[in-house]
Amino acid sequence: MGAALRRIQLGNALSAFGNGFTVPFLFIYVAQVRDLGASTAGVVLATFAVAALVVLPFTGRAIDRRGPLPVAVVGSVTAAVGSMGLGLADSEPLVIAAAGMLGAGMAVVQPALATMIVWCSTTATRSRAFATQFFLNNLGLGIGGLIGGLLVDISDPSSFVRLFSIEAAMFLVLGAAIATVRLPKTPKVEDAVPTDETAKGGWRTIFADRGMVQLCLLGFVMFFACYGQFESGLSAFAVEVTRISPATLGVALAANTAVIVLAQFVVLRLVERRRRSRVIALVGLIWTVAWLVAGVSGLVHGSQAVATAAIIGTYMLFGLGESMLSPTVAPLVADLAPSRLIGQYNAAFALVKQLALALGPAVGGLMAGAGVYTAYIAMLVVCSLGISVLALRMGKRLTPGQDSPLRVPAPESGSGPGSIVVRRSVPAERADSAQSVPASAAESVPASV
């Protein structure tokens, strides 16, 4: 891992650590500590998603025109201001405005960081770089949440001000770390230098890229069926049907994080040389089992211990699937993208993720509120099986270099140890017959860090 990538990963880990201080307590903070009510707390949580949906369509173009570094710094500062504003706000308009700034800043940072990781990694090291990012994110969130729980006091609003101050400081640390990164020099090849002209038409290119469209559809189902259910339908099912205590639910969430932290690099070694489409298909099967286990936990009325173990096992299976996706999906987005549109491809996938994270809790919450838990579990079993089907269909459209890049040798020309290789997607009519990525479809960027 080069010096630039180390700084990016360190800043990312510290920002996740800061998020961990506030994320678990945000609803309680708005509803009870600031005494603004549950409805306002719900609006604040929705504001995060709305702010992300507003800024993401423009973020990718900004990254490809100006580069990811200044965009990431602006996002970090915006998030820091929003976080500090949440800690100090004591009225509904101020809380919502601060949440909007925090949500927008975090949404901007995500694709900018992903693009920086792509710029600072090679095809051979990209899966490990994204797996490391996911590992550090979960580790930082877990540790931050643990320490935040020890510092918080619902009867003392100033304790929450401290938490949001720490989060704001961590975003500023992220911005400072990113600002000192020396990204690779732009290559002297046509169409690789971010300019106003080359960044135009990005959305048309994305919609015309059948592989990317299929990946976005697949990503929507993945985030809807897993991440979008953690804080809504699955939690309600565990408490109301399986009848576990909120404290035990916290244990289940901790088990999910523990599996990711402990298994990430073991899983990485097992999947990084496998076909990405088949790895994702296997995740769909694992999550199918997870939802079936969750359903069974609601039927075991004679033994609460068995039911509790089943719910914890469900969260652990989700964690295993997440650890398989982290070195697979984000690198695939990068390998599908033309080098001039890496930022827009990352932003487009982040937009799909936000849509799923907005609709997932809404659908899960409505079904939980209506008490239709059998239909709820059945829907998510179908979604999980759909992940497997969509992944296998997508695999037929990917080139060997996109589906299993470590099995395809990188082009020799200009691909020394100090270069970055970004593979470009092949049009749909050529994808079925392509045996390898042509040398002209790859671009090497000299690394100078």
Short mmCIF file of C-alpha atoms in Angstrom, two decimals:
data_model
loop_
_atom_site.label_atom_id
_atom_site.label_comp_id
_atom_site.label_asym_id
_atom_site.label_seq_id
_atom_site.Cartn_x
_atom_site.Cartn_y
_atom_site.Cartn_z
CA MET A 1 0.00 0.00 0.00
CA GLY A 2 1.52 3.31 -1.10
CA ALA A 3 1.80 6.43 1.02
CA ALA A 4 -1.14 8.13 -0.71
CA LEU A 5 -3.43 5.16 -0.19
CA ARG A 6 -2.36 4.84 3.45
CA ARG A 7 -3.37 8.45 4.11
CA ILE A 8 -6.70 7.97 2.38
CA GLN A 9 -7.44 4.83 4.40
CA LEU A 10 -6.36 6.45 7.68
CA GLY A 11 -8.56 9.50 7.11
CA ASN A 12 -11.47 7.27 6.13
CA ALA A 13 -11.05 5.15 9.27
CA LEU A 14 -11.00 8.21 11.53
CA SER A 15 -14.14 9.65 9.92
CA ALA A 16 -15.91 6.31 10.45
CA PHE A 17 -14.74 6.42 14.06
CA GLY A 18 -16.34 9.85 14.40
CA ASN A 19 -19.59 8.64 12.80
CA GLY A 20 -19.76 5.85 15.33
CA PHE A 21 -20.05 8.42 18.12
CA THR A 22 -23.32 9.83 16.80
CA VAL A 23 -25.10 7.43 14.42
CA PRO A 24 -26.56 5.09 17.09
CA PHE A 25 -27.88 8.01 19.16
CA LEU A 26 -29.18 10.43 16.52
CA PHE A 27 -32.86 9.50 16.84
CA ILE A 28 -32.75 9.70 20.64
CA TYR A 29 -30.84 12.98 20.49
CA VAL A 30 -33.40 14.75 18.28
CA ALA A 31 -36.54 13.21 19.80
CA GLN A 32 -35.65 13.23 23.51
CA VAL A 33 -32.58 15.30 24.27
CA ARG A 34 -33.65 18.27 22.12
CA ASP A 35 -37.29 17.40 22.87
CA LEU A 36 -38.36 17.84 19.24
CA GLY A 37 -40.40 14.63 19.05
CA ALA A 38 -40.23 11.38 17.13
CA SER A 39 -41.74 12.91 13.98
CA THR A 40 -38.95 15.49 13.74
CA ALA A 41 -36.39 12.76 14.35
CA GLY A 42 -37.88 10.83 11.44
CA VAL A 43 -37.68 13.92 9.23
CA VAL A 44 -34.02 14.37 10.19
CA LEU A 45 -33.20 10.78 9.23
CA ALA A 46 -35.06 11.22 5.93
CA THR A 47 -33.16 14.46 5.30
CA PHE A 48 -29.88 12.52 5.12
CA ALA A 49 -31.22 10.46 2.24
CA VAL A 50 -32.83 13.43 0.47
CA ALA A 51 -29.64 15.50 0.70
CA ALA A 52 -27.63 12.64 -0.78
CA LEU A 53 -30.09 12.20 -3.63
CA VAL A 54 -29.88 15.92 -4.41
CA VAL A 55 -26.08 16.23 -4.57
CA LEU A 56 -25.01 12.87 -6.02
CA PRO A 57 -26.19 13.50 -9.61
CA PHE A 58 -23.77 16.45 -9.76
CA THR A 59 -20.94 14.95 -7.71
CA GLY A 60 -19.59 12.57 -10.33
CA ARG A 61 -19.26 15.26 -12.95
CA ALA A 62 -17.45 17.52 -10.46
CA ILE A 63 -15.02 14.70 -9.66
CA ASP A 64 -14.24 14.05 -13.32
CA ARG A 65 -13.89 17.76 -14.14
CA ARG A 66 -11.94 18.92 -11.07
CA GLY A 67 -10.47 15.70 -9.73
CA PRO A 68 -11.52 13.75 -6.63
CA LEU A 69 -9.23 15.50 -4.14
CA PRO A 70 -10.86 18.97 -4.00
CA VAL A 71 -14.34 17.42 -4.08
CA ALA A 72 -13.48 15.16 -1.13
CA VAL A 73 -12.06 18.10 0.85
CA VAL A 74 -15.19 20.21 0.22
CA GLY A 75 -17.38 17.27 1.25
CA SER A 76 -15.40 16.72 4.44
CA VAL A 77 -15.63 20.37 5.49
CA THR A 78 -19.36 20.46 4.69
CA ALA A 79 -19.94 17.33 6.77
CA ALA A 80 -17.94 18.81 9.66
CA VAL A 81 -20.04 21.99 9.63
CA GLY A 82 -23.24 19.93 9.51
CA SER A 83 -22.14 17.72 12.38
CA MET A 84 -21.21 20.66 14.57
CA GLY A 85 -24.48 22.31 13.64
CA LEU A 86 -26.43 19.26 14.80
CA GLY A 87 -24.70 19.39 18.14
CA LEU A 88 -25.58 23.05 18.67
CA ALA A 89 -29.04 23.22 17.03
CA ASP A 90 -31.99 23.44 19.40
CA SER A 91 -34.89 24.05 17.00
CA GLU A 92 -36.50 22.01 14.26
CA PRO A 93 -35.39 24.17 11.28
CA LEU A 94 -31.78 24.30 12.49
CA VAL A 95 -31.63 20.56 13.14
CA ILE A 96 -33.02 19.76 9.69
CA ALA A 97 -30.68 22.23 7.98
CA ALA A 98 -27.66 20.79 9.81
CA ALA A 99 -28.73 17.25 8.91
CA GLY A 100 -28.96 18.31 5.28
CA MET A 101 -25.39 19.64 5.33
CA LEU A 102 -24.08 16.52 7.05
CA GLY A 103 -25.91 14.22 4.65
CA ALA A 104 -24.76 16.14 1.59
CA GLY A 105 -21.15 16.23 2.78
CA MET A 106 -21.04 12.52 3.52
CA ALA A 107 -22.66 11.72 0.16
CA VAL A 108 -20.04 13.78 -1.70
CA VAL A 109 -17.14 12.20 0.18
CA GLN A 110 -18.14 8.62 -0.64
CA PRO A 111 -17.62 8.58 -4.45
CA ALA A 112 -14.68 10.98 -4.19
CA LEU A 113 -12.86 8.61 -1.85
CA ALA A 114 -13.73 5.65 -4.05
CA THR A 115 -12.25 7.45 -7.05
CA MET A 116 -9.09 8.31 -5.11
CA ILE A 117 -8.70 4.67 -4.15
CA VAL A 118 -9.03 3.70 -7.82
CA TRP A 119 -6.41 6.26 -8.80
CA CYS A 120 -4.01 4.99 -6.13
CA SER A 121 -4.41 1.27 -6.80
CA THR A 122 -3.89 -1.16 -9.64
CA THR A 123 -6.16 -3.83 -11.03
CA ALA A 124 -4.25 -6.38 -8.95
CA THR A 125 -4.46 -4.43 -5.67
CA ARG A 126 -7.87 -2.77 -6.01
CA SER A 127 -9.90 -5.52 -4.35
CA ARG A 128 -7.63 -5.48 -1.31
CA ALA A 129 -7.79 -1.66 -1.14
CA PHE A 130 -11.60 -1.63 -1.05
CA ALA A 131 -11.70 -4.55 1.39
CA THR A 132 -9.37 -2.60 3.68
CA GLN A 133 -11.62 0.45 3.43
CA PHE A 134 -14.69 -1.60 4.39
CA PHE A 135 -12.81 -3.28 7.25
CA LEU A 136 -11.63 0.06 8.66
CA ASN A 137 -15.11 1.58 8.26
CA ASN A 138 -16.71 -1.14 10.34
CA LEU A 139 -13.90 -1.17 12.89
CA GLY A 140 -14.12 2.61 13.29
CA LEU A 141 -17.91 2.59 13.58
CA GLY A 142 -17.81 -0.20 16.15
CA ILE A 143 -15.17 1.41 18.35
CA GLY A 144 -16.74 4.85 18.01
CA GLY A 145 -20.16 3.51 18.97
CA LEU A 146 -18.72 1.70 21.97
CA ILE A 147 -16.90 4.78 23.29
CA GLY A 148 -19.84 7.05 22.44
CA GLY A 149 -22.14 4.85 24.49
CA LEU A 150 -19.88 5.34 27.49
CA LEU A 151 -19.77 9.13 27.10
CA VAL A 152 -23.40 9.87 26.33
CA ASP A 153 -25.90 10.99 28.96
CA ILE A 154 -29.49 11.56 27.82
CA SER A 155 -30.10 13.96 30.72
CA ASP A 156 -27.11 16.10 29.73
CA PRO A 157 -27.32 17.79 26.29
CA SER A 158 -23.70 18.91 26.58
CA SER A 159 -22.59 15.27 26.38
CA PHE A 160 -24.10 15.11 22.89
CA VAL A 161 -22.39 18.36 21.95
CA ARG A 162 -19.12 16.61 22.78
CA LEU A 163 -20.05 13.65 20.58
CA PHE A 164 -20.90 15.83 17.59
CA SER A 165 -17.74 17.89 18.18
CA ILE A 166 -15.66 14.71 17.99
CA GLU A 167 -17.43 13.70 14.78
CA ALA A 168 -16.84 17.17 13.26
CA ALA A 169 -13.17 17.02 14.24
CA MET A 170 -12.79 13.62 12.57
CA PHE A 171 -14.26 14.96 9.33
CA LEU A 172 -11.74 17.80 9.44
CA VAL A 173 -8.97 15.25 10.01
CA LEU A 174 -10.23 13.38 6.96
CA GLY A 175 -10.12 16.59 4.92
CA ALA A 176 -6.60 17.39 6.14
CA ALA A 177 -5.39 13.85 5.38
CA ILE A 178 -6.85 13.99 1.87
CA ALA A 179 -5.44 17.47 1.22
CA THR A 180 -1.90 16.15 1.77
CA VAL A 181 -2.29 13.23 -0.65
CA ARG A 182 -0.20 13.36 -3.80
CA LEU A 183 -2.36 11.66 -6.40
CA PRO A 184 -0.76 9.99 -9.45
CA LYS A 185 0.16 12.36 -12.24
CA THR A 186 -2.29 12.47 -15.11
CA PRO A 187 -1.15 10.30 -18.03
CA LYS A 188 -0.23 11.65 -21.45
CA VAL A 189 -2.88 9.71 -23.27
CA GLU A 190 -6.01 10.88 -25.02
CA ASP A 191 -9.27 11.00 -23.05
CA ALA A 192 -7.70 10.43 -19.63
CA VAL A 193 -7.24 13.96 -18.32
CA PRO A 194 -10.37 15.28 -16.53
CA THR A 195 -11.67 18.29 -18.49
CA ASP A 196 -14.98 20.01 -19.04
CA GLU A 197 -15.37 18.34 -22.44
CA THR A 198 -14.47 14.76 -21.45
CA ALA A 199 -16.79 14.87 -18.45
CA LYS A 200 -19.79 15.73 -20.64
CA GLY A 201 -22.22 13.00 -21.61
CA GLY A 202 -21.40 10.92 -18.56
CA TRP A 203 -24.98 9.92 -17.81
CA ARG A 204 -25.61 9.00 -21.46
CA THR A 205 -22.54 6.80 -21.36
CA ILE A 206 -23.67 5.11 -18.17
CA PHE A 207 -27.17 4.38 -19.48
CA ALA A 208 -25.68 2.99 -22.69
CA ASP A 209 -23.35 0.68 -20.72
CA ARG A 210 -25.47 -2.45 -20.26
CA GLY A 211 -23.00 -3.95 -17.81
CA MET A 212 -23.16 -0.87 -15.56
CA VAL A 213 -26.96 -0.73 -15.79
CA GLN A 214 -27.18 -4.37 -14.71
CA LEU A 215 -24.73 -3.74 -11.87
CA CYS A 216 -26.80 -0.77 -10.67
CA LEU A 217 -29.98 -2.86 -10.70
CA LEU A 218 -28.15 -5.59 -8.82
CA GLY A 219 -26.78 -3.04 -6.33
CA PHE A 220 -30.25 -1.65 -5.68
CA VAL A 221 -31.61 -5.10 -4.80
CA MET A 222 -28.57 -5.84 -2.60
CA PHE A 223 -28.83 -2.66 -0.56
CA PHE A 224 -32.62 -2.89 -0.35
CA ALA A 225 -32.57 -6.50 0.88
CA CYS A 226 -29.78 -6.13 3.44
CA TYR A 227 -28.61 -2.72 4.59
CA GLY A 228 -32.01 -1.14 4.08
CA GLN A 229 -33.58 -3.56 6.58
CA PHE A 230 -31.16 -3.38 9.51
CA GLU A 231 -32.78 -0.39 11.21
CA SER A 232 -36.40 -1.04 10.21
CA GLY A 233 -38.04 -4.32 9.26
CA LEU A 234 -35.44 -6.74 10.59
CA SER A 235 -35.13 -4.94 13.91
CA ALA A 236 -38.92 -4.85 14.28
CA PHE A 237 -39.19 -8.53 13.37
CA ALA A 238 -36.52 -9.47 15.90
CA VAL A 239 -38.18 -7.55 18.73
CA GLU A 240 -41.85 -8.17 17.99
CA VAL A 241 -41.87 -11.67 16.47
CA THR A 242 -38.74 -13.37 17.78
CA ARG A 243 -39.25 -11.37 21.01
CA ILE A 244 -35.64 -10.63 21.80
CA SER A 245 -34.78 -7.63 23.97
CA PRO A 246 -33.32 -4.41 22.53
CA ALA A 247 -30.10 -5.22 24.37
CA THR A 248 -29.89 -8.58 22.57
CA LEU A 249 -30.51 -6.78 19.30
CA GLY A 250 -27.43 -4.72 20.08
CA VAL A 251 -25.51 -7.97 20.55
CA ALA A 252 -26.70 -9.15 17.14
CA LEU A 253 -25.50 -5.93 15.52
CA ALA A 254 -22.17 -6.30 17.30
CA ALA A 255 -21.93 -9.88 16.00
CA ASN A 256 -22.46 -8.57 12.47
CA THR A 257 -19.58 -6.12 12.88
CA ALA A 258 -17.39 -8.77 14.52
CA VAL A 259 -17.81 -11.16 11.58
CA ILE A 260 -16.80 -8.41 9.15
CA VAL A 261 -13.76 -7.39 11.17
CA LEU A 262 -12.56 -10.94 11.85
CA ALA A 263 -13.37 -12.51 8.48
CA GLN A 264 -12.66 -9.73 5.99
CA PHE A 265 -9.12 -10.64 4.97
CA VAL A 266 -9.70 -14.38 5.20
CA VAL A 267 -12.64 -13.96 2.85
CA LEU A 268 -10.58 -11.68 0.61
CA ARG A 269 -8.02 -14.42 0.00
CA LEU A 270 -10.80 -16.82 -0.91
CA VAL A 271 -12.68 -14.58 -3.35
CA GLU A 272 -10.20 -12.20 -4.99
CA ARG A 273 -9.26 -14.75 -7.68
CA ARG A 274 -12.82 -15.96 -8.22
CA ARG A 275 -15.24 -14.61 -10.81
CA ARG A 276 -16.91 -11.58 -9.30
CA SER A 277 -20.34 -12.42 -10.70
CA ARG A 278 -20.26 -15.84 -9.02
CA VAL A 279 -19.09 -14.37 -5.72
CA ILE A 280 -22.06 -11.99 -5.75
CA ALA A 281 -24.38 -14.86 -6.69
CA LEU A 282 -23.08 -16.80 -3.69
CA VAL A 283 -23.82 -13.80 -1.47
CA GLY A 284 -27.41 -13.92 -2.67
CA LEU A 285 -27.65 -17.56 -1.57
CA ILE A 286 -26.08 -16.79 1.82
CA TRP A 287 -28.57 -13.98 2.40
CA THR A 288 -31.41 -16.28 1.34
CA VAL A 289 -30.37 -18.65 4.12
CA ALA A 290 -30.10 -15.68 6.49
CA TRP A 291 -33.69 -14.60 5.85
CA LEU A 292 -34.95 -18.18 6.17
CA VAL A 293 -33.14 -18.48 9.52
CA ALA A 294 -34.75 -15.20 10.60
CA GLY A 295 -38.14 -16.58 9.63
CA VAL A 296 -37.54 -19.75 11.60
CA SER A 297 -36.60 -17.69 14.67
CA GLY A 298 -40.15 -16.35 14.70
CA LEU A 299 -41.59 -19.85 14.71
CA VAL A 300 -39.53 -21.23 17.61
CA HIS A 301 -41.81 -20.33 20.49
CA GLY A 302 -40.75 -23.08 22.86
CA SER A 303 -37.11 -22.11 23.19
CA GLN A 304 -36.14 -18.46 23.44
CA ALA A 305 -32.46 -19.38 23.46
CA VAL A 306 -32.77 -21.05 20.05
CA ALA A 307 -34.74 -18.13 18.65
CA THR A 308 -32.18 -15.65 19.95
CA ALA A 309 -29.31 -17.68 18.49
CA ALA A 310 -31.13 -17.76 15.13
CA ILE A 311 -31.44 -13.96 15.02
CA ILE A 312 -27.80 -13.48 15.97
CA GLY A 313 -26.90 -16.04 13.31
CA THR A 314 -28.91 -14.05 10.77
CA TYR A 315 -26.88 -10.92 11.45
CA MET A 316 -23.66 -12.93 11.27
CA LEU A 317 -24.61 -14.37 7.87
CA PHE A 318 -25.30 -10.85 6.63
CA GLY A 319 -21.83 -9.84 7.83
CA LEU A 320 -20.25 -12.74 5.94
CA GLY A 321 -22.00 -11.64 2.75
CA GLU A 322 -20.94 -8.03 3.27
CA SER A 323 -17.30 -9.07 3.65
CA MET A 324 -17.56 -10.89 0.30
CA LEU A 325 -19.05 -7.88 -1.47
CA SER A 326 -16.55 -5.26 -0.29
CA PRO A 327 -13.64 -6.53 -2.45
CA THR A 328 -15.98 -7.31 -5.35
CA VAL A 329 -18.57 -4.64 -6.15
CA ALA A 330 -16.63 -1.35 -5.83
CA PRO A 331 -13.66 -2.61 -7.89
CA LEU A 332 -16.12 -3.85 -10.53
CA VAL A 333 -17.62 -0.36 -10.82
CA ALA A 334 -14.11 1.00 -11.40
CA ASP A 335 -13.25 -1.65 -13.99
CA LEU A 336 -16.46 -0.97 -15.93
CA ALA A 337 -15.79 2.78 -16.07
CA PRO A 338 -13.84 4.58 -18.78
CA SER A 339 -10.97 6.37 -17.06
CA ARG A 340 -12.46 9.81 -17.85
CA LEU A 341 -15.74 8.89 -16.10
CA ILE A 342 -14.62 7.00 -12.99
CA GLY A 343 -16.10 9.70 -10.75
CA GLN A 344 -19.49 9.61 -12.48
CA TYR A 345 -19.66 5.82 -12.38
CA ASN A 346 -18.87 5.86 -8.65
CA ALA A 347 -21.44 8.61 -8.04
CA ALA A 348 -24.08 6.76 -10.08
CA PHE A 349 -23.62 3.62 -8.00
CA ALA A 350 -23.67 5.68 -4.79
CA LEU A 351 -26.96 7.23 -5.99
CA VAL A 352 -28.46 3.78 -6.50
CA LYS A 353 -27.29 2.82 -3.03
CA GLN A 354 -28.96 5.86 -1.49
CA LEU A 355 -32.22 5.14 -3.31
CA ALA A 356 -32.21 1.62 -1.91
CA LEU A 357 -31.34 2.85 1.59
CA ALA A 358 -34.23 5.33 1.39
CA LEU A 359 -36.83 2.87 0.10
CA GLY A 360 -35.66 -0.16 2.08
CA PRO A 361 -36.43 1.19 5.56
CA ALA A 362 -39.68 2.74 4.31
CA VAL A 363 -40.98 -0.54 2.87
CA GLY A 364 -39.67 -2.56 5.82
CA GLY A 365 -41.18 -0.14 8.32
CA LEU A 366 -44.58 -0.13 6.60
CA MET A 367 -44.74 -3.92 6.43
CA ALA A 368 -43.63 -4.21 10.06
CA GLY A 369 -46.20 -1.65 11.11
CA ALA A 370 -48.91 -3.64 9.32
CA GLY A 371 -47.72 -6.84 10.99
CA VAL A 372 -47.36 -8.75 7.70
CA TYR A 373 -44.13 -10.44 8.72
CA THR A 374 -44.65 -13.62 6.68
CA ALA A 375 -44.98 -11.56 3.50
CA TYR A 376 -42.00 -9.49 4.64
CA ILE A 377 -39.69 -12.50 4.99
CA ALA A 378 -40.98 -13.99 1.72
CA MET A 379 -40.29 -10.73 -0.12
CA LEU A 380 -36.70 -10.62 1.09
CA VAL A 381 -36.08 -14.29 0.31
CA VAL A 382 -37.20 -13.55 -3.25
CA CYS A 383 -34.96 -10.46 -3.35
CA SER A 384 -31.97 -12.50 -2.16
CA LEU A 385 -32.56 -15.18 -4.78
CA GLY A 386 -32.92 -12.35 -7.29
CA ILE A 387 -29.41 -11.19 -6.37
CA SER A 388 -28.03 -14.56 -7.46
CA VAL A 389 -29.99 -14.56 -10.73
CA LEU A 390 -29.05 -10.98 -11.60
CA ALA A 391 -25.38 -11.60 -10.77
CA LEU A 392 -25.16 -14.63 -13.07
CA ARG A 393 -26.89 -12.75 -15.87
CA MET A 394 -24.53 -9.81 -15.44
CA GLY A 395 -21.55 -12.18 -15.56
CA LYS A 396 -22.46 -13.17 -19.12
CA ARG A 397 -21.98 -9.55 -20.22
CA LEU A 398 -18.65 -8.92 -18.44
CA THR A 399 -15.31 -9.48 -20.11
CA PRO A 400 -12.86 -11.87 -18.43
CA GLY A 401 -10.82 -8.86 -17.32
CA GLN A 402 -13.83 -7.33 -15.60
CA ASP A 403 -15.20 -10.50 -14.04
CA SER A 404 -11.88 -11.97 -12.90
CA PRO A 405 -9.13 -9.38 -13.39
CA LEU A 406 -6.37 -11.25 -11.55
CA ARG A 407 -6.61 -14.07 -14.09
CA VAL A 408 -6.02 -11.71 -17.01
CA PRO A 409 -2.51 -10.29 -17.36
CA ALA A 410 -2.33 -6.51 -17.51
CA PRO A 411 -1.04 -4.92 -20.72
CA GLU A 412 2.73 -4.82 -20.76
CA SER A 413 3.10 -1.39 -22.34
CA GLY A 414 3.40 1.31 -19.74
CA SER A 415 2.35 -1.01 -16.93
CA GLY A 416 5.39 -1.01 -14.72
CA PRO A 417 5.32 -1.05 -10.92
CA GLY A 418 4.59 2.68 -10.83
CA SER A 419 1.49 2.64 -13.02
CA ILE A 420 -2.25 2.38 -12.56
CA VAL A 421 -4.25 0.22 -14.96
CA VAL A 422 -7.91 1.09 -15.43
CA ARG A 423 -9.80 -1.37 -17.62
CA ARG A 424 -12.60 -0.01 -19.77
CA SER A 425 -15.90 -1.72 -20.43
CA VAL A 426 -16.57 -3.35 -23.77
CA PRO A 427 -19.78 -2.52 -25.67
CA ALA A 428 -22.55 -5.07 -25.34
CA GLU A 429 -22.25 -6.34 -28.92
CA ARG A 430 -18.56 -7.21 -28.31
CA ALA A 431 -18.86 -8.52 -24.77
CA ASP A 432 -20.01 -12.02 -25.71
CA SER A 433 -17.11 -12.66 -28.06
CA ALA A 434 -14.37 -10.89 -26.11
CA GLN A 435 -11.73 -13.24 -24.78
CA SER A 436 -9.63 -10.62 -23.05
CA VAL A 437 -9.43 -6.87 -22.64
CA PRO A 438 -7.56 -5.38 -25.61
CA ALA A 439 -4.47 -3.40 -24.83
CA SER A 440 -6.11 -0.35 -26.33
CA ALA A 441 -8.92 -0.66 -23.79
CA ALA A 442 -6.62 -0.10 -20.84
CA GLU A 443 -4.81 3.01 -19.72
CA SER A 444 -1.77 3.23 -17.50
CA VAL A 445 -1.31 6.11 -15.13
CA PRO A 446 2.20 6.64 -13.74
CA ALA A 447 2.07 6.61 -9.96
CA SER A 448 3.91 9.38 -8.16
CA VAL A 449 3.21 9.39 -4.48
#
